[in-house]
Amino acid sequence: MNDYTYVLKKIGMNFRVERIKKSLSQEKFAEIANVHSNYIGKIERGEQNLTIKKLVTLSNVLEIPAEVILNIKL
């Protein structure tokens, strides 16, 4: 069985990798996504539980499929 904190950390890391690939700072990503930069930091550290709606919204901002973010090799 998987621990949800592990899954959140993997999702956060996937967001971070994709954000960096786009050469976006956390602040710029947050600005484009219309969220606070602290929220992005919490996501990337695996401290913030995401709704599916927010996950899809942030994936769309990065112009990547949500499946990329959900790829969490266990």
CSV table of N, CA and C in Angstrom, one decimal:
chain,number,residue,atom,x,y,z
A,1,MET,N,0.8,-1.2,0.0
A,1,MET,CA,0.0,0.0,0.0
A,1,MET,C,0.9,1.2,0.0
A,2,ASN,N,0.4,2.3,-0.7
A,2,ASN,CA,1.2,3.5,-0.8
A,2,ASN,C,0.8,4.5,0.2
A,3,ASP,N,1.7,5.2,0.7
A,3,ASP,CA,1.5,6.3,1.7
A,3,ASP,C,1.1,7.5,0.9
A,4,TYR,N,0.1,8.2,1.2
A,4,TYR,CA,-0.4,9.4,0.5
A,4,TYR,C,0.7,10.5,0.5
A,5,THR,N,1.5,10.6,1.5
A,5,THR,CA,2.5,11.7,1.6
A,5,THR,C,3.6,11.4,0.5
A,6,TYR,N,3.9,10.1,0.3
A,6,TYR,CA,4.8,9.8,-0.8
A,6,TYR,C,4.3,10.2,-2.1
A,7,VAL,N,3.0,9.9,-2.4
A,7,VAL,CA,2.4,10.3,-3.6
A,7,VAL,C,2.4,11.8,-3.8
A,8,LEU,N,2.0,12.5,-2.8
A,8,LEU,CA,2.0,14.0,-2.9
A,8,LEU,C,3.4,14.5,-3.2
A,9,LYS,N,4.4,13.9,-2.6
A,9,LYS,CA,5.8,14.4,-2.9
A,9,LYS,C,6.2,14.1,-4.3
A,10,LYS,N,5.8,12.9,-4.8
A,10,LYS,CA,6.1,12.6,-6.2
A,10,LYS,C,5.4,13.5,-7.2
A,11,ILE,N,4.1,13.8,-6.9
A,11,ILE,CA,3.4,14.7,-7.8
A,11,ILE,C,4.0,16.1,-7.7
A,12,GLY,N,4.4,16.6,-6.5
A,12,GLY,CA,5.1,17.8,-6.4
A,12,GLY,C,6.4,17.9,-7.2
A,13,MET,N,7.2,16.8,-7.1
A,13,MET,CA,8.4,16.8,-7.8
A,13,MET,C,8.2,16.8,-9.3
A,14,ASN,N,7.1,16.1,-9.8
A,14,ASN,CA,6.8,16.2,-11.2
A,14,ASN,C,6.4,17.6,-11.6
A,15,PHE,N,5.7,18.3,-10.8
A,15,PHE,CA,5.3,19.7,-11.1
A,15,PHE,C,6.6,20.5,-11.2
A,16,ARG,N,7.5,20.3,-10.2
A,16,ARG,CA,8.8,21.1,-10.2
A,16,ARG,C,9.6,20.9,-11.5
A,17,VAL,N,9.8,19.6,-11.8
A,17,VAL,CA,10.5,19.2,-13.0
A,17,VAL,C,9.9,19.9,-14.3
A,18,GLU,N,8.6,19.8,-14.4
A,18,GLU,CA,8.0,20.4,-15.6
A,18,GLU,C,8.0,21.9,-15.6
A,19,ARG,N,7.9,22.5,-14.4
A,19,ARG,CA,8.0,24.0,-14.3
A,19,ARG,C,9.4,24.5,-14.7
A,20,ILE,N,10.4,23.8,-14.2
A,20,ILE,CA,11.8,24.1,-14.6
A,20,ILE,C,12.1,23.9,-16.1
A,21,LYS,N,11.5,22.9,-16.6
A,21,LYS,CA,11.7,22.7,-18.1
A,21,LYS,C,11.1,23.9,-18.9
A,22,LYS,N,10.1,24.5,-18.3
A,22,LYS,CA,9.5,25.7,-19.0
A,22,LYS,C,10.2,27.0,-18.6
A,23,SER,N,11.3,26.9,-17.8
A,23,SER,CA,12.1,28.0,-17.3
A,23,SER,C,11.2,29.0,-16.6
A,24,LEU,N,10.3,28.5,-15.7
A,24,LEU,CA,9.4,29.3,-14.9
A,24,LEU,C,9.9,29.3,-13.5
A,25,SER,N,9.9,30.5,-12.9
A,25,SER,CA,10.1,30.5,-11.4
A,25,SER,C,8.8,30.1,-10.8
A,26,GLN,N,8.9,29.8,-9.5
A,26,GLN,CA,7.6,29.5,-8.7
A,26,GLN,C,6.7,30.7,-8.8
A,27,GLU,N,7.3,31.9,-8.7
A,27,GLU,CA,6.5,33.1,-8.7
A,27,GLU,C,5.8,33.4,-10.0
A,28,LYS,N,6.5,33.2,-11.1
A,28,LYS,CA,5.9,33.4,-12.4
A,28,LYS,C,4.8,32.3,-12.7
A,29,PHE,N,5.1,31.1,-12.3
A,29,PHE,CA,4.1,30.0,-12.5
A,29,PHE,C,2.9,30.3,-11.7
A,30,ALA,N,3.1,30.8,-10.4
A,30,ALA,CA,1.9,31.2,-9.6
A,30,ALA,C,1.1,32.3,-10.2
A,31,GLU,N,1.8,33.3,-10.7
A,31,GLU,CA,1.2,34.4,-11.4
A,31,GLU,C,0.3,34.0,-12.5
A,32,ILE,N,0.9,33.2,-13.4
A,32,ILE,CA,0.1,32.7,-14.6
A,32,ILE,C,-1.1,31.8,-14.1
A,33,ALA,N,-0.9,31.0,-13.1
A,33,ALA,CA,-2.0,30.1,-12.6
A,33,ALA,C,-3.0,30.8,-11.7
A,34,ASN,N,-2.7,32.1,-11.4
A,34,ASN,CA,-3.5,32.9,-10.5
A,34,ASN,C,-3.7,32.3,-9.1
A,35,VAL,N,-2.5,31.8,-8.6
A,35,VAL,CA,-2.4,31.3,-7.2
A,35,VAL,C,-1.3,32.0,-6.5
A,36,HIS,N,-1.1,31.8,-5.2
A,36,HIS,CA,0.0,32.4,-4.5
A,36,HIS,C,1.2,31.5,-4.7
A,37,SER,N,2.4,32.2,-4.7
A,37,SER,CA,3.6,31.4,-4.9
A,37,SER,C,3.9,30.5,-3.7
A,38,ASN,N,3.4,30.8,-2.5
A,38,ASN,CA,3.5,29.8,-1.4
A,38,ASN,C,2.8,28.5,-1.7
A,39,TYR,N,1.7,28.6,-2.4
A,39,TYR,CA,0.9,27.5,-2.7
A,39,TYR,C,1.7,26.6,-3.7
A,40,ILE,N,2.3,27.1,-4.6
A,40,ILE,CA,3.2,26.4,-5.5
A,40,ILE,C,4.3,25.7,-4.8
A,41,GLY,N,4.9,26.4,-3.9
A,41,GLY,CA,6.0,25.8,-3.0
A,41,GLY,C,5.5,24.7,-2.2
A,42,LYS,N,4.3,24.8,-1.6
A,42,LYS,CA,3.8,23.7,-0.8
A,42,LYS,C,3.5,22.5,-1.7
A,43,ILE,N,3.0,22.7,-2.9
A,43,ILE,CA,2.7,21.6,-3.8
A,43,ILE,C,4.0,20.9,-4.1
A,44,GLU,N,5.0,21.6,-4.5
A,44,GLU,CA,6.3,21.1,-4.9
A,44,GLU,C,7.0,20.3,-3.8
A,45,ARG,N,6.8,20.7,-2.6
A,45,ARG,CA,7.3,20.0,-1.4
A,45,ARG,C,6.5,18.8,-0.9
A,46,GLY,N,5.3,18.7,-1.6
A,46,GLY,CA,4.4,17.6,-1.2
A,46,GLY,C,3.6,17.9,0.1
A,47,GLU,N,3.5,19.1,0.4
A,47,GLU,CA,2.8,19.6,1.6
A,47,GLU,C,1.3,20.0,1.4
A,48,GLN,N,1.0,20.1,0.1
A,48,GLN,CA,-0.4,20.6,-0.2
A,48,GLN,C,-1.1,19.5,-1.0
A,49,ASN,N,-2.3,19.1,-0.4
A,49,ASN,CA,-3.2,18.2,-1.1
A,49,ASN,C,-3.9,18.9,-2.2
A,50,LEU,N,-3.9,18.4,-3.4
A,50,LEU,CA,-4.5,19.0,-4.6
A,50,LEU,C,-5.8,18.4,-4.9
A,51,THR,N,-6.7,19.2,-5.4
A,51,THR,CA,-8.0,18.7,-6.0
A,51,THR,C,-7.6,18.3,-7.4
A,52,ILE,N,-8.4,17.5,-8.0
A,52,ILE,CA,-8.3,17.1,-9.4
A,52,ILE,C,-8.4,18.3,-10.3
A,53,LYS,N,-9.3,19.2,-9.9
A,53,LYS,CA,-9.5,20.4,-10.7
A,53,LYS,C,-8.2,21.3,-10.7
A,54,LYS,N,-7.6,21.5,-9.5
A,54,LYS,CA,-6.4,22.3,-9.5
A,54,LYS,C,-5.2,21.6,-10.2
A,55,LEU,N,-5.2,20.3,-10.1
A,55,LEU,CA,-4.1,19.5,-10.7
A,55,LEU,C,-4.2,19.7,-12.3
A,56,VAL,N,-5.4,19.6,-12.8
A,56,VAL,CA,-5.6,19.8,-14.2
A,56,VAL,C,-5.3,21.3,-14.6
A,57,THR,N,-5.8,22.2,-13.8
A,57,THR,CA,-5.6,23.6,-14.1
A,57,THR,C,-4.1,23.9,-14.2
A,58,LEU,N,-3.3,23.5,-13.2
A,58,LEU,CA,-1.9,23.7,-13.2
A,58,LEU,C,-1.1,23.0,-14.3
A,59,SER,N,-1.6,21.8,-14.6
A,59,SER,CA,-1.0,21.1,-15.8
A,59,SER,C,-1.3,21.9,-17.1
A,60,ASN,N,-2.5,22.4,-17.2
A,60,ASN,CA,-2.8,23.2,-18.4
A,60,ASN,C,-1.9,24.4,-18.5
A,61,VAL,N,-1.6,25.1,-17.4
A,61,VAL,CA,-0.8,26.2,-17.4
A,61,VAL,C,0.6,25.8,-17.9
A,62,LEU,N,1.1,24.7,-17.5
A,62,LEU,CA,2.4,24.2,-18.0
A,62,LEU,C,2.3,23.6,-19.4
A,63,GLU,N,1.1,23.5,-19.9
A,63,GLU,CA,0.9,22.9,-21.3
A,63,GLU,C,1.3,21.5,-21.4
A,64,ILE,N,1.0,20.7,-20.3
A,64,ILE,CA,1.3,19.3,-20.3
A,64,ILE,C,0.1,18.5,-19.9
A,65,PRO,N,0.0,17.2,-20.3
A,65,PRO,CA,-1.2,16.4,-19.9
A,65,PRO,C,-1.0,16.1,-18.4
A,66,ALA,N,-2.2,16.1,-17.7
A,66,ALA,CA,-2.2,15.7,-16.3
A,66,ALA,C,-1.5,14.4,-16.0
A,67,GLU,N,-1.6,13.5,-17.0
A,67,GLU,CA,-1.0,12.2,-16.9
A,67,GLU,C,0.5,12.3,-16.6
A,68,VAL,N,1.2,13.3,-17.1
A,68,VAL,CA,2.6,13.5,-16.8
A,68,VAL,C,2.8,13.7,-15.3
A,69,ILE,N,2.0,14.6,-14.8
A,69,ILE,CA,2.1,14.9,-13.3
A,69,ILE,C,1.8,13.7,-12.5
A,70,LEU,N,0.8,12.9,-12.9
A,70,LEU,CA,0.4,11.7,-12.2
A,70,LEU,C,1.3,10.5,-12.3
A,71,ASN,N,2.3,10.6,-13.2
A,71,ASN,CA,3.2,9.5,-13.4
A,71,ASN,C,4.1,9.4,-12.1
A,72,ILE,N,3.8,8.5,-11.2
A,72,ILE,CA,4.5,8.4,-10.0
A,72,ILE,C,5.1,7.0,-9.7
A,73,LYS,N,6.0,6.6,-10.6
A,73,LYS,CA,6.6,5.3,-10.4
A,73,LYS,C,6.8,4.9,-9.0
A,74,LEU,N,6.0,3.9,-8.6
A,74,LEU,CA,6.0,3.5,-7.1
A,74,LEU,C,7.1,2.4,-6.9
